[in-house]
Amino acid sequence: KAKEQGRSRCLHFDAEMTEQVTRRLSIEKSIRKGLERDEFQVYYQPRINIFNGRLVGMEALVRWVPEHGAVVSPAEFIPVAEETGLIVALGERVLRLACAQMRIWADRGWGDLRMSVNISARQFQANLTERVAAALRDSGISPDSLELEITETTMMRDIGQTVLLLEQLNGMGLKIAIDDFGTGHSSLYYLKRFPISTLKIDRSFVRDIMKDDGDANIVSTIITMGHNLSLNVVAEGVETDEQLAFLRDKGCVEVQGFYYSRPVPAAEFEDFVLRHRS
Ligand code: C2E
Ligand code: MG
Ligand code: MG
Ligand code: MG
């Protein structure tokens, strides 16, 4: 009886695995097609200085917009793109689109804004500096209008390589942000040693600051620590007045979140900028 049960559990498990693998393959195939058909677009989410009310810049966030069908969010395809290595081509596409868009906005007189682009672990390799240099050259934007967001986990994978890459990028005049800060294991030592300019506090801590004292303490500690290290600190995922008031009270200067705007297509972002600046 037990054996039979074991076997049926095993069959069940196999079926699930097969389904997962099939799903993964089908997503992989669609990503390739999406790249060929140019179906990936970039949405932009504003980052605001809550002390002077100024727009600091925007984060470029990829969206998949299939010819027929609804917009697909990155959670659906980024994990598969990462597993299969397709993220390298996809990330390159996003970097190019974001730089080209920044060029248009700089020409429009918005060159003081900073464009942040997410860089995945697989892109964070020796040739990244060349890829970035080429994107800057082709778009003609100034290096200091570009910020690369790299997660804490990616940075801590190979410290030697991280220091080397970050120093090259920093030497080119780019800004570097640690994304999803608080979810990984970076030490104070490396925060000082890496040439970074920004800490982005992960949304998961900001979400519960009003009801979880632990999260509230973590957030205020990160703010103080970041400022003591002369870093910009950005709170991600701000949705409510209460969260905003808390962050302002703790001295957090920059925020990003649905409170101000969801990530939106370029044309809508322009409307936001015009509204915000008037
Ligand atoms: P992330 O880089 O930490 O980006 C922030 C995510 O939080 C975005 O999700 C954004 O829409 C969401 N967000 C911002 N404010 C709020 C808020 O107030 N409430 C809530 N509930 N969510 C908020 P999105 O666009 O779905 O992207 C998810 C993740 O996918 C990103 O997290 C990033 O890790 C990855 N990703 C997105 N675009 C790219 C890309 O071009 N390249 C790479 N490598 N990864 C990307
Ligand atoms: Mg990010
Ligand atoms: Mg983040
Ligand atoms: Mg995240």
PDB file of C-alpha atoms and ligand atoms in Angstrom, residues 118 151 179-180 202-203 236, ligand 4:
ATOM      1  CA  ASN A 118      18.392  47.031 -14.177  1.00  0.00           C
ATOM      2  CA  THR A 151      21.091  43.575  -6.834  1.00  0.00           C
ATOM      3  CA  ASP A 179      18.883  47.198  -5.879  1.00  0.00           C
ATOM      4  CA  ASP A 180      16.642  45.253  -3.475  1.00  0.00           C
ATOM      5  CA  ASP A 202      13.578  46.689  -1.101  1.00  0.00           C
ATOM      6  CA  ARG A 203       9.841  47.109  -1.414  1.00  0.00           C
ATOM      7  CA  GLU A 236      10.887  51.541  -3.245  1.00  0.00           C
TER       8      GLU A 236
HETATM    9 MG    MG B   4      12.818  43.678  -6.902  1.00  0.00          MG
END
